[in-house]
Amino acid sequence: MSQDQIIILAFAFSGLVLSEYVQLISDRGSFLDSLWGRSQCDSCKSTIPWFGLIPLLGRFLLKGSCPTCGKHVSWKYFQFEVIFGLGWIASLAFFYINSITSPLILAVYLLLYCTSWLLMYEDGKHYSVPVSWLISWGITYVLAWFFTSSTHQVYPPDTLLMAATLGLALVSVALRKPKEERGISQLFGAADFIVLFLFVLLLGFQYTTVILVLTMINAVLYLLMRKQLKAGQRLPLLTVMLPWGYVLLFLLF
Ligand SMILES: [Zn+2]
């Protein structure tokens, strides 16, 4: 086995562990809290046996319920691990095909993968994300861009233009609302703005507009499918926007 294959294999294994870890951080609410203490049953707070924590298999080894109180274990953990794992394998395949085997670059990309999932998982649940997670994502995104971009061009004027465009849109929406409901958070969350501005700073106005349009189409289709399309409907915008951002990032370089 070559050294490259060993590195890829090591990352494949780390993906399995990280899929558990990302959920744990989200459920416990912080990086540090997730490092200490064993996982507990949501219902009776008894410690979950070690084999219940094995990614993908844990649910089946527990026979789908808590051994102490018998409470049904939600399928969402299993579904998350499957989607996370498939994306992880696809990322590794992409690196292998493009002969990216520098451990540093691999680590940055896969850290970006994990922090993105953390934001998407959390945004999908609560429509908001903690600032420290957003900063972690931002740092890994800038690093990944630094390793990927061939020109290292940044777009400060485009960022100002995007700020002006979104600002005007928000003002026009806000003015049509009753006074007590006026606020930026009615249309976008603060996290959506930060992600969007990082996209526009590193990708330029045109591509970010494409990301925004694809996100909106995606969001409307999703709401139509769930028969929830109505004014004032909240959306996990980050969950939709981040994957489109990466599609564009990969197409560009
Ligand atoms: Zn229990």
XYZ file of N, CA and C and ligand atoms in Angstrom:
760
model
N 0.838 -1.203 0.000
C 0.000 0.000 0.000
C 0.875 1.256 0.000
N 0.572 2.180 -0.886
C 1.407 3.379 -0.972
C 1.065 4.339 0.168
N 1.948 5.302 0.354
C 1.732 6.269 1.444
C 0.456 7.082 1.205
N 0.209 7.430 -0.077
C -1.001 8.196 -0.415
C -2.257 7.437 -0.017
N -2.245 6.128 -0.308
C -3.419 5.316 0.009
C -3.641 5.224 1.512
N -2.543 5.156 2.270
C -2.660 5.111 3.737
C -3.268 6.411 4.261
N -2.803 7.555 3.693
C -3.348 8.855 4.115
C -4.853 8.910 3.834
N -5.248 8.496 2.623
C -6.670 8.516 2.232
C -7.482 7.615 3.167
N -6.937 6.436 3.474
C -7.625 5.481 4.343
C -7.810 6.055 5.754
N -6.750 6.726 6.242
C -6.822 7.340 7.574
C -7.930 8.388 7.606
N -8.052 9.181 6.534
C -9.095 10.198 6.472
C -10.478 9.563 6.360
N -10.559 8.433 5.648
C -11.855 7.751 5.516
C -12.362 7.327 6.892
N -11.461 6.786 7.718
C -11.835 6.363 9.077
C -12.226 7.559 9.938
N -11.452 8.655 9.803
C -11.751 9.829 10.626
C -13.149 10.361 10.296
N -13.608 10.182 9.057
C -14.945 10.633 8.659
C -16.029 9.962 9.470
N -15.866 8.664 9.736
C -16.852 7.915 10.510
C -16.977 8.483 11.918
N -15.825 8.769 12.520
C -15.827 9.294 13.888
C -16.410 10.708 13.901
N -16.012 11.516 12.891
C -16.456 12.911 12.859
C -17.960 13.056 12.661
N -18.589 12.112 11.945
C -20.044 12.227 11.736
C -20.760 12.154 13.084
N -20.251 11.321 14.006
C -20.807 11.263 15.366
C -20.536 12.582 16.090
N -19.308 13.061 15.916
C -18.838 14.215 16.674
C -19.610 15.482 16.306
N -19.874 15.661 15.008
C -20.607 16.843 14.550
C -21.994 16.887 15.198
N -22.664 15.736 15.243
C -23.991 15.690 15.876
C -23.900 15.981 17.363
N -22.831 15.475 17.977
C -22.634 15.649 19.412
C -22.430 17.132 19.748
N -21.605 17.817 18.938
C -21.365 19.246 19.167
C -22.687 19.994 19.077
N -23.478 19.668 18.040
C -24.752 20.363 17.845
C -25.712 20.072 18.994
N -25.791 18.817 19.423
C -26.726 18.467 20.486
C -26.325 19.057 21.834
N -25.009 19.153 22.081
C -24.560 19.686 23.375
C -24.287 21.182 23.349
N -24.224 21.755 22.156
C -24.153 23.206 22.036
C -22.767 23.828 22.091
N -21.686 23.047 22.283
C -20.354 23.663 22.227
C -19.279 22.628 21.944
N -18.156 23.110 21.418
C -17.027 22.234 21.110
C -16.523 21.537 22.368
N -16.380 22.355 23.450
C -15.760 21.832 24.665
C -16.651 20.810 25.370
N -17.952 21.158 25.477
C -18.869 20.246 26.166
C -18.898 18.871 25.508
N -18.661 18.864 24.184
C -18.775 17.592 23.471
C -17.566 16.698 23.724
N -16.483 17.286 24.309
C -15.277 16.478 24.556
C -15.391 15.648 25.837
N -16.154 16.174 26.810
C -16.228 15.507 28.106
C -17.538 14.749 28.279
N -17.475 13.696 29.065
C -18.696 12.986 29.448
C -19.221 12.076 28.358
N -19.880 10.998 28.773
C -20.432 10.039 27.824
C -21.803 10.510 27.354
N -22.194 10.026 26.182
C -23.510 10.382 25.652
C -24.603 9.730 26.484
N -25.707 10.513 26.645
C -26.816 10.025 27.457
C -28.069 9.866 26.619
N -28.977 9.031 27.117
C -30.292 8.890 26.497
C -31.052 10.199 26.695
N -31.705 10.709 25.634
C -32.468 11.965 25.727
C -33.583 11.855 26.772
N -34.108 10.650 26.928
C -35.285 10.467 27.756
C -34.949 10.184 29.224
N -34.147 9.122 29.510
C -33.922 8.735 30.905
C -32.552 9.146 31.440
N -31.707 9.772 30.576
C -30.380 10.285 30.973
C -29.398 9.177 31.398
N -29.691 7.928 31.117
C -28.726 6.872 31.418
C -27.648 6.881 30.326
N -26.432 6.423 30.688
C -25.321 6.424 29.740
C -25.586 5.405 28.625
N -25.366 5.825 27.383
C -25.568 4.926 26.246
C -24.356 3.988 26.150
N -24.565 2.660 26.020
C -23.441 1.733 25.923
C -22.515 2.083 24.755
N -21.228 1.749 24.897
C -20.235 2.156 23.890
C -20.596 1.690 22.484
N -21.189 0.485 22.375
C -21.470 -0.026 21.018
C -22.610 0.741 20.344
N -23.400 1.455 21.171
C -24.472 2.280 20.601
C -23.936 3.520 19.909
N -22.653 3.846 20.173
C -22.058 5.055 19.599
C -21.292 4.772 18.312
N -21.198 3.498 17.915
C -20.484 3.171 16.677
C -21.278 3.749 15.501
N -20.617 4.586 14.662
C -21.344 5.191 13.552
C -22.019 4.128 12.676
N -23.163 4.422 12.161
C -23.987 3.575 11.281
C -24.516 2.312 11.963
N -23.651 1.594 12.679
C -24.071 0.309 13.260
C -24.770 0.474 14.605
N -24.416 1.575 15.336
C -24.892 1.756 16.707
C -26.391 1.552 16.870
N -27.153 2.146 15.962
C -28.604 2.074 16.042
C -29.107 0.630 16.008
N -28.459 -0.187 15.170
C -28.898 -1.579 15.010
C -28.444 -2.438 16.188
N -27.230 -2.100 16.731
C -26.735 -2.848 17.897
C -27.613 -2.573 19.118
N -28.212 -1.371 19.172
C -29.118 -1.028 20.279
C -30.529 -1.548 20.000
N -30.717 -2.169 18.856
C -32.035 -2.655 18.390
C -33.073 -1.525 18.359
N -32.591 -0.297 18.041
C -33.510 0.827 17.811
C -34.099 1.473 19.039
N -33.678 1.037 20.251
C -34.232 1.701 21.442
C -33.225 1.708 22.594
N -33.446 2.609 23.560
C -32.563 2.732 24.723
C -32.653 1.462 25.575
N -31.506 0.839 25.933
C -31.542 -0.414 26.707
C -32.132 -0.239 28.105
N -32.071 1.015 28.656
C -32.575 1.238 30.015
C -34.088 1.502 30.038
N -34.526 2.513 29.226
C -35.942 2.894 29.301
C -36.758 2.433 28.093
N -36.076 1.929 27.057
C -36.801 1.414 25.893
C -37.299 2.479 24.933
N -36.886 3.754 25.157
C -37.343 4.832 24.262
C -36.759 4.633 22.859
N -37.603 4.826 21.855
C -37.220 4.687 20.449
C -36.100 5.683 20.096
N -35.024 5.211 19.451
C -33.933 6.100 19.030
C -34.291 6.667 17.661
N -34.275 8.013 17.553
C -34.690 8.666 16.299
C -33.815 8.226 15.122
N -34.467 8.062 13.959
C -33.747 7.697 12.729
C -32.868 8.837 12.239
N -33.082 10.076 12.758
C -32.365 11.229 12.190
C -30.849 11.075 12.326
N -30.401 10.424 13.419
C -28.951 10.242 13.612
C -28.376 9.344 12.523
N -29.105 8.261 12.259
C -28.657 7.312 11.240
C -28.641 7.977 9.860
N -29.730 8.716 9.546
C -29.820 9.398 8.251
C -28.663 10.384 8.090
N -28.398 11.126 9.169
C -27.308 12.105 9.116
C -25.977 11.406 8.827
N -25.725 10.287 9.525
C -24.457 9.579 9.339
C -24.306 9.059 7.911
N -25.414 8.601 7.321
C -25.364 8.090 5.948
C -25.025 9.224 4.979
N -25.745 10.372 5.099
C -25.513 11.496 4.176
C -24.097 12.054 4.379
N -23.715 12.213 5.649
C -22.378 12.720 5.969
C -21.309 11.792 5.370
N -21.510 10.480 5.577
C -20.534 9.479 5.102
C -20.413 9.477 3.585
N -21.555 9.562 2.878
C -21.524 9.565 1.415
C -20.779 10.791 0.898
N -21.061 11.950 1.499
C -20.377 13.178 1.099
C -18.880 13.092 1.369
N -18.553 12.486 2.491
C -17.146 12.326 2.878
C -16.405 11.451 1.861
N -17.049 10.334 1.476
C -16.442 9.421 0.492
C -16.295 10.132 -0.853
N -17.347 10.892 -1.247
C -17.290 11.631 -2.514
C -16.136 12.635 -2.490
N -15.957 13.322 -1.329
C -14.861 14.296 -1.219
C -13.512 13.599 -1.370
N -13.364 12.462 -0.694
C -12.088 11.732 -0.771
C -11.819 11.267 -2.196
N -12.879 10.790 -2.879
C -12.726 10.341 -4.265
C -12.264 11.510 -5.136
N -12.867 12.698 -4.868
C -12.483 13.900 -5.622
C -10.993 14.217 -5.412
N -10.543 14.153 -4.148
C -9.127 14.431 -3.850
C -8.219 13.416 -4.531
N -8.643 12.149 -4.513
C -7.822 11.072 -5.075
C -7.682 11.266 -6.588
N -8.827 11.551 -7.246
C -8.820 11.720 -8.712
C -7.938 12.904 -9.093
N -7.994 13.974 -8.270
C -7.204 15.165 -8.586
C -5.810 15.151 -7.942
N -5.429 13.970 -7.439
C -4.104 13.788 -6.830
C -3.788 14.820 -5.747
N -4.812 15.187 -4.956
C -4.559 16.065 -3.810
C -4.279 15.162 -2.605
N -3.024 15.023 -2.226
C -2.716 14.120 -1.112
C -1.900 14.798 -0.022
N -1.742 16.143 -0.119
C -1.061 16.842 0.967
C -1.929 16.752 2.229
N -1.399 16.180 3.321
C -2.216 16.033 4.538
C -2.773 17.367 5.022
N -1.986 18.465 4.867
C -2.447 19.780 5.326
C -3.684 20.229 4.545
N -3.619 20.136 3.217
C -4.739 20.575 2.377
C -5.954 19.680 2.607
N -5.716 18.361 2.693
C -6.819 17.434 2.978
C -7.500 17.787 4.291
N -6.675 18.059 5.312
C -7.229 18.373 6.636
C -8.086 19.634 6.574
N -7.608 20.663 5.857
C -8.372 21.916 5.756
C -9.711 21.681 5.056
N -9.685 20.950 3.931
C -10.918 20.686 3.184
C -11.911 19.894 4.024
N -11.393 18.897 4.729
C -12.304 18.041 5.484
C -12.818 18.757 6.737
N -11.994 19.683 7.270
C -12.464 20.520 8.371
C -13.585 21.440 7.872
N -13.415 21.944 6.647
C -14.465 22.775 6.041
C -15.736 21.945 5.874
N -15.561 20.702 5.459
C -16.706 19.795 5.300
C -17.453 19.637 6.630
N -16.689 19.424 7.713
C -17.309 19.215 9.034
C -17.972 20.483 9.559
N -17.268 21.628 9.460
C -17.864 22.864 9.986
C -19.100 23.239 9.165
N -19.082 22.946 7.856
C -20.260 23.236 7.026
C -21.450 22.402 7.478
N -21.208 21.102 7.714
C -22.284 20.233 8.179
C -22.817 20.688 9.534
N -21.896 21.153 10.371
C -22.295 21.634 11.694
C -23.257 22.816 11.548
N -22.893 23.770 10.661
C -23.758 24.934 10.439
C -25.090 24.496 9.831
N -25.039 23.591 8.852
C -26.269 23.186 8.165
C -27.198 22.413 9.100
N -26.609 21.527 9.904
C -27.379 20.709 10.849
C -28.073 21.606 11.878
N -27.296 22.570 12.386
C -27.815 23.471 13.414
C -28.852 24.436 12.832
N -28.559 24.986 11.653
C -29.482 25.921 10.998
C -30.793 25.211 10.650
N -30.691 23.950 10.235
C -31.879 23.167 9.919
C -32.756 22.952 11.145
N -32.111 22.873 12.312
C -32.861 22.624 13.558
C -33.423 23.903 14.158
N -32.569 24.959 14.231
C -32.940 26.167 14.997
C -33.012 27.450 14.175
N -32.727 27.408 12.873
C -32.689 28.609 12.021
C -31.660 29.623 12.512
N -30.706 29.191 13.321
C -29.633 30.105 13.725
C -28.432 29.268 14.152
N -27.257 29.904 14.142
C -26.036 29.183 14.534
C -25.209 30.033 15.484
N -24.482 29.397 16.421
C -23.635 30.178 17.327
C -22.500 30.875 16.563
N -22.110 32.060 17.037
C -21.092 32.866 16.357
C -19.758 32.124 16.271
N -19.368 31.417 17.356
C -18.060 30.745 17.362
C -17.992 29.680 16.257
N -19.121 29.023 15.966
C -19.117 28.015 14.893
C -18.977 28.688 13.538
N -19.618 29.867 13.430
C -19.561 30.621 12.184
C -18.125 31.073 11.917
N -17.436 31.512 12.982
C -16.040 31.946 12.839
C -15.168 30.760 12.429
N -15.389 29.600 13.064
C -14.624 28.404 12.708
C -14.827 28.065 11.235
N -16.079 28.120 10.791
C -16.369 27.849 9.384
C -15.648 28.864 8.493
N -15.744 30.164 8.861
C -15.155 31.233 8.062
C -13.649 31.038 7.875
N -12.963 30.671 8.959
C -11.513 30.471 8.883
C -11.181 29.308 7.942
N -11.897 28.185 8.078
C -11.595 27.035 7.214
C -11.970 27.342 5.759
N -13.048 28.132 5.556
C -13.451 28.477 4.191
C -12.375 29.322 3.504
N -11.855 30.325 4.254
C -10.816 31.189 3.680
C -9.551 30.362 3.385
N -9.191 29.454 4.295
C -8.016 28.598 4.075
C -8.216 27.710 2.841
N -9.408 27.098 2.736
C -9.698 26.220 1.590
C -9.625 27.013 0.287
N -10.174 28.225 0.312
C -10.109 29.085 -0.870
C -8.646 29.401 -1.213
N -7.857 29.672 -0.173
C -6.445 30.007 -0.370
C -5.703 28.871 -1.084
N -6.036 27.623 -0.708
C -5.373 26.472 -1.328
C -5.926 26.189 -2.729
N -7.184 26.580 -2.961
C -7.844 26.219 -4.218
C -7.621 27.246 -5.316
N -7.740 28.527 -4.955
C -7.733 29.579 -5.970
C -6.388 29.654 -6.692
N -6.456 29.801 -8.010
C -5.214 29.921 -8.770
C -4.754 31.379 -8.834
N -5.702 32.318 -8.690
C -5.352 33.732 -8.833
C -5.263 34.476 -7.497
N -5.939 33.958 -6.485
C -6.018 34.614 -5.179
C -6.566 36.030 -5.269
N -7.498 36.208 -6.198
C -8.115 37.529 -6.347
C -9.264 37.673 -5.351
N -9.333 38.865 -4.706
C -10.476 39.150 -3.836
C -11.277 40.314 -4.437
N -12.525 40.426 -4.042
C -13.445 41.369 -4.686
C -14.096 42.349 -3.698
N -13.293 43.282 -3.121
C -13.891 44.239 -2.171
C -14.996 45.113 -2.793
N -14.818 45.660 -4.048
C -15.907 46.488 -4.594
C -17.197 45.682 -4.774
N -17.067 44.407 -5.198
C -18.247 43.544 -5.361
C -18.957 43.353 -4.032
N -18.151 43.240 -2.956
C -18.735 43.039 -1.635
C -19.561 44.260 -1.233
N -19.022 45.460 -1.533
C -19.759 46.692 -1.235
C -21.051 46.754 -2.050
N -20.950 46.347 -3.331
C -22.114 46.360 -4.214
C -23.184 45.405 -3.688
N -22.756 44.229 -3.240
C -23.697 43.246 -2.697
C -24.350 43.792 -1.422
N -23.535 44.449 -0.582
C -24.059 45.025 0.659
C -25.122 46.075 0.335
N -24.847 46.900 -0.678
C -25.797 47.947 -1.071
C -27.081 47.328 -1.624
N -26.931 46.320 -2.488
C -28.102 45.666 -3.095
C -28.992 45.035 -2.038
N -28.364 44.233 -1.174
C -29.148 43.564 -0.129
C -29.731 44.585 0.842
N -28.930 45.640 1.136
C -29.391 46.678 2.059
C -30.656 47.345 1.540
N -30.666 47.695 0.235
C -31.834 48.335 -0.366
C -33.039 47.404 -0.354
N -32.782 46.123 -0.682
C -33.873 45.146 -0.682
C -34.485 45.053 0.708
N -33.617 45.012 1.722
C -34.099 44.880 3.097
C -34.886 46.104 3.540
N -34.371 47.312 3.149
C -35.067 48.546 3.529
C -36.463 48.563 2.905
N -36.547 48.171 1.602
C -37.851 48.213 0.924
C -38.820 47.203 1.544
N -38.306 46.067 1.967
C -39.172 45.080 2.620
C -39.605 45.601 3.994
N -38.616 46.166 4.724
C -38.887 46.624 6.093
C -39.924 47.743 6.115
N -39.858 48.663 5.109
C -40.760 49.806 5.100
C -42.210 49.396 4.887
N -42.420 48.223 4.296
C -43.791 47.782 4.028
C -44.392 47.033 5.208
N -43.582 46.835 6.229
C -44.073 46.085 7.393
C -44.507 47.027 8.503
N -45.362 46.551 9.414
C -45.677 47.366 10.586
C -44.398 47.640 11.381
N -44.367 48.754 12.084
C -43.145 49.236 12.720
C -42.482 48.182 13.622
N -43.296 47.465 14.409
C -42.707 46.545 15.383
C -42.085 45.295 14.736
N -42.487 45.029 13.458
C -41.940 43.845 12.794
C -40.756 44.177 11.897
N -40.368 45.465 11.876
C -39.270 45.848 10.999
C -37.951 45.358 11.559
N -37.213 44.683 10.754
C -35.901 44.237 11.218
C -35.270 43.370 10.155
N -33.938 43.437 10.095
C -33.196 42.678 9.095
C -33.467 41.185 9.253
N -33.646 40.746 10.510
C -33.787 39.317 10.772
C -35.067 38.741 10.157
N -35.984 39.613 9.699
C -37.203 39.122 9.062
C -36.899 38.425 7.740
N -35.835 38.856 7.062
C -35.551 38.320 5.731
C -34.329 37.401 5.744
N -33.260 37.878 6.355
C -32.026 37.097 6.445
C -31.583 37.046 7.894
N -30.895 35.981 8.289
C -30.263 35.949 9.589
C -28.885 36.571 9.472
N -28.293 36.940 10.618
C -26.944 37.521 10.607
C -25.945 36.527 10.013
N -26.144 35.223 10.315
C -25.231 34.189 9.816
C -25.292 34.119 8.289
N -26.508 34.232 7.716
C -26.652 34.196 6.257
C -25.842 35.318 5.620
N -25.885 36.496 6.249
C -25.148 37.649 5.730
C -23.645 37.399 5.726
N -23.145 36.892 6.843
C -21.694 36.677 6.951
C -21.231 35.678 5.892
N -21.993 34.592 5.737
C -21.634 33.578 4.732
C -21.678 34.187 3.332
N -22.724 34.954 3.070
C -22.898 35.571 1.754
C -21.757 36.542 1.444
N -21.358 37.336 2.445
C -20.291 38.309 2.214
C -18.940 37.624 2.016
N -18.740 36.514 2.662
C -17.497 35.774 2.452
C -17.487 35.176 1.041
N -18.655 34.725 0.592
C -18.760 34.214 -0.784
C -18.431 35.324 -1.784
N -19.045 36.490 -1.594
C -18.874 37.563 -2.583
C -17.441 38.112 -2.543
N -16.843 38.156 -1.364
C -15.462 38.661 -1.251
C -14.474 37.767 -2.015
N -14.708 36.463 -1.990
C -13.753 35.533 -2.600
C -14.161 35.050 -3.990
N -15.459 35.175 -4.331
C -15.913 34.652 -5.627
C -16.370 35.745 -6.590
N -16.650 36.947 -6.063
C -17.136 38.024 -6.913
C -18.656 38.084 -6.956
N -19.169 39.207 -7.479
C -20.601 39.499 -7.462
C -21.405 38.516 -8.322
N -20.908 38.275 -9.559
C -21.656 37.430 -10.495
C -21.927 36.043 -9.931
N -20.875 35.396 -9.465
C -21.029 34.013 -8.999
C -21.869 33.947 -7.724
N -21.701 34.964 -6.865
C -22.493 34.964 -5.638
C -23.968 35.166 -5.959
N -24.251 36.002 -6.987
C -25.644 36.176 -7.403
C -26.202 34.838 -7.902
N -25.387 34.098 -8.643
C -25.811 32.767 -9.119
C -26.124 31.865 -7.919
N -25.245 31.888 -6.909
C -25.470 31.082 -5.695
C -26.802 31.473 -5.055
N -27.034 32.805 -4.973
C -28.244 33.318 -4.323
C -29.497 32.891 -5.080
N -29.438 32.999 -6.427
C -30.602 32.622 -7.252
C -30.871 31.118 -7.119
N -29.811 30.302 -7.213
C -29.982 28.846 -7.079
C -30.547 28.492 -5.698
N -30.055 29.211 -4.670
C -30.541 28.973 -3.306
C -32.033 29.266 -3.212
N -32.445 30.404 -3.797
C -33.855 30.801 -3.725
C -34.742 29.808 -4.482
N -34.302 29.395 -5.691
C -35.084 28.419 -6.475
C -35.210 27.118 -5.682
N -34.069 26.682 -5.135
C -34.021 25.469 -4.328
C -34.982 25.559 -3.134
N -34.948 26.737 -2.470
C -35.789 26.933 -1.285
C -37.278 26.916 -1.650
N -37.633 27.591 -2.758
C -39.038 27.641 -3.179
C -39.525 26.233 -3.548
N -38.689 25.472 -4.300
C -39.063 24.106 -4.681
C -39.278 23.237 -3.448
N -38.375 23.424 -2.465
C -38.466 22.652 -1.223
C -39.778 22.954 -0.491
N -40.107 24.262 -0.406
C -41.343 24.659 0.283
C -42.582 24.180 -0.478
N -42.511 24.237 -1.831
C -43.630 23.757 -2.652
C -43.858 22.268 -2.405
N -42.750 21.526 -2.367
C -42.816 20.077 -2.165
C -43.475 19.744 -0.831
N -43.159 20.560 0.187
C -43.715 20.319 1.521
C -45.025 21.076 1.747
N -45.522 21.717 0.663
C -46.777 22.485 0.703
C -46.751 23.549 1.816
N -45.591 24.225 1.953
C -45.443 25.244 3.007
C -45.166 26.627 2.433
N -45.384 26.792 1.112
C -45.033 28.062 0.483
C -46.038 29.142 0.857
N -45.637 30.005 1.779
C -46.476 31.150 2.124
C -45.590 32.279 2.650
N -46.129 33.509 2.621
C -45.330 34.655 3.055
C -44.964 34.513 4.531
N -43.737 34.892 4.878
C -43.322 34.852 6.273
C -42.820 33.492 6.725
N -42.797 32.515 5.803
C -42.299 31.180 6.139
C -40.796 31.231 6.423
N -40.377 30.680 7.548
C -38.943 30.671 7.863
C -38.257 29.543 7.105
N -36.981 29.790 6.813
C -36.234 28.821 6.023
C -34.841 28.609 6.599
N -34.338 27.383 6.606
C -32.925 27.200 6.954
C -32.060 27.571 5.749
N -31.873 28.873 5.548
C -31.220 29.376 4.338
C -29.780 28.885 4.191
N -29.066 28.837 5.316
C -27.670 28.377 5.266
C -27.581 26.962 4.749
N -28.510 26.124 5.196
C -28.504 24.712 4.821
C -28.603 24.556 3.306
N -29.314 25.490 2.670
C -29.458 25.436 1.213
C -28.291 26.143 0.524
N -27.839 27.247 1.120
C -26.860 28.113 0.466
C -25.443 27.523 0.438
N -25.017 26.911 1.537
C -23.640 26.407 1.609
C -23.321 25.392 0.501
N -24.176 24.356 0.282
C -23.841 23.406 -0.781
C -23.728 24.071 -2.149
N -24.615 25.033 -2.466
C -24.522 25.724 -3.750
C -23.230 26.520 -3.838
N -22.805 27.098 -2.727
C -21.539 27.833 -2.691
C -20.366 26.934 -3.070
N -20.399 25.688 -2.562
C -19.297 24.767 -2.853
C -19.359 24.268 -4.290
N -20.577 24.062 -4.818
C -20.722 23.637 -6.216
C -20.022 24.677 -7.112
N -20.315 25.956 -6.841
C -19.717 27.020 -7.628
C -18.199 27.074 -7.438
N -17.761 26.917 -6.187
C -16.340 26.948 -5.871
C -15.590 25.871 -6.652
N -16.199 24.660 -6.705
C -15.553 23.546 -7.406
C -15.583 23.746 -8.914
N -16.689 24.319 -9.424
C -16.794 24.528 -10.877
C -15.790 25.571 -11.349
N -15.479 26.523 -10.448
C -14.641 27.645 -10.842
C -13.165 27.298 -10.961
N -12.726 26.347 -10.110
C -11.275 26.145 -10.036
C -10.840 24.831 -10.659
Zn -33.361 5.829 28.056
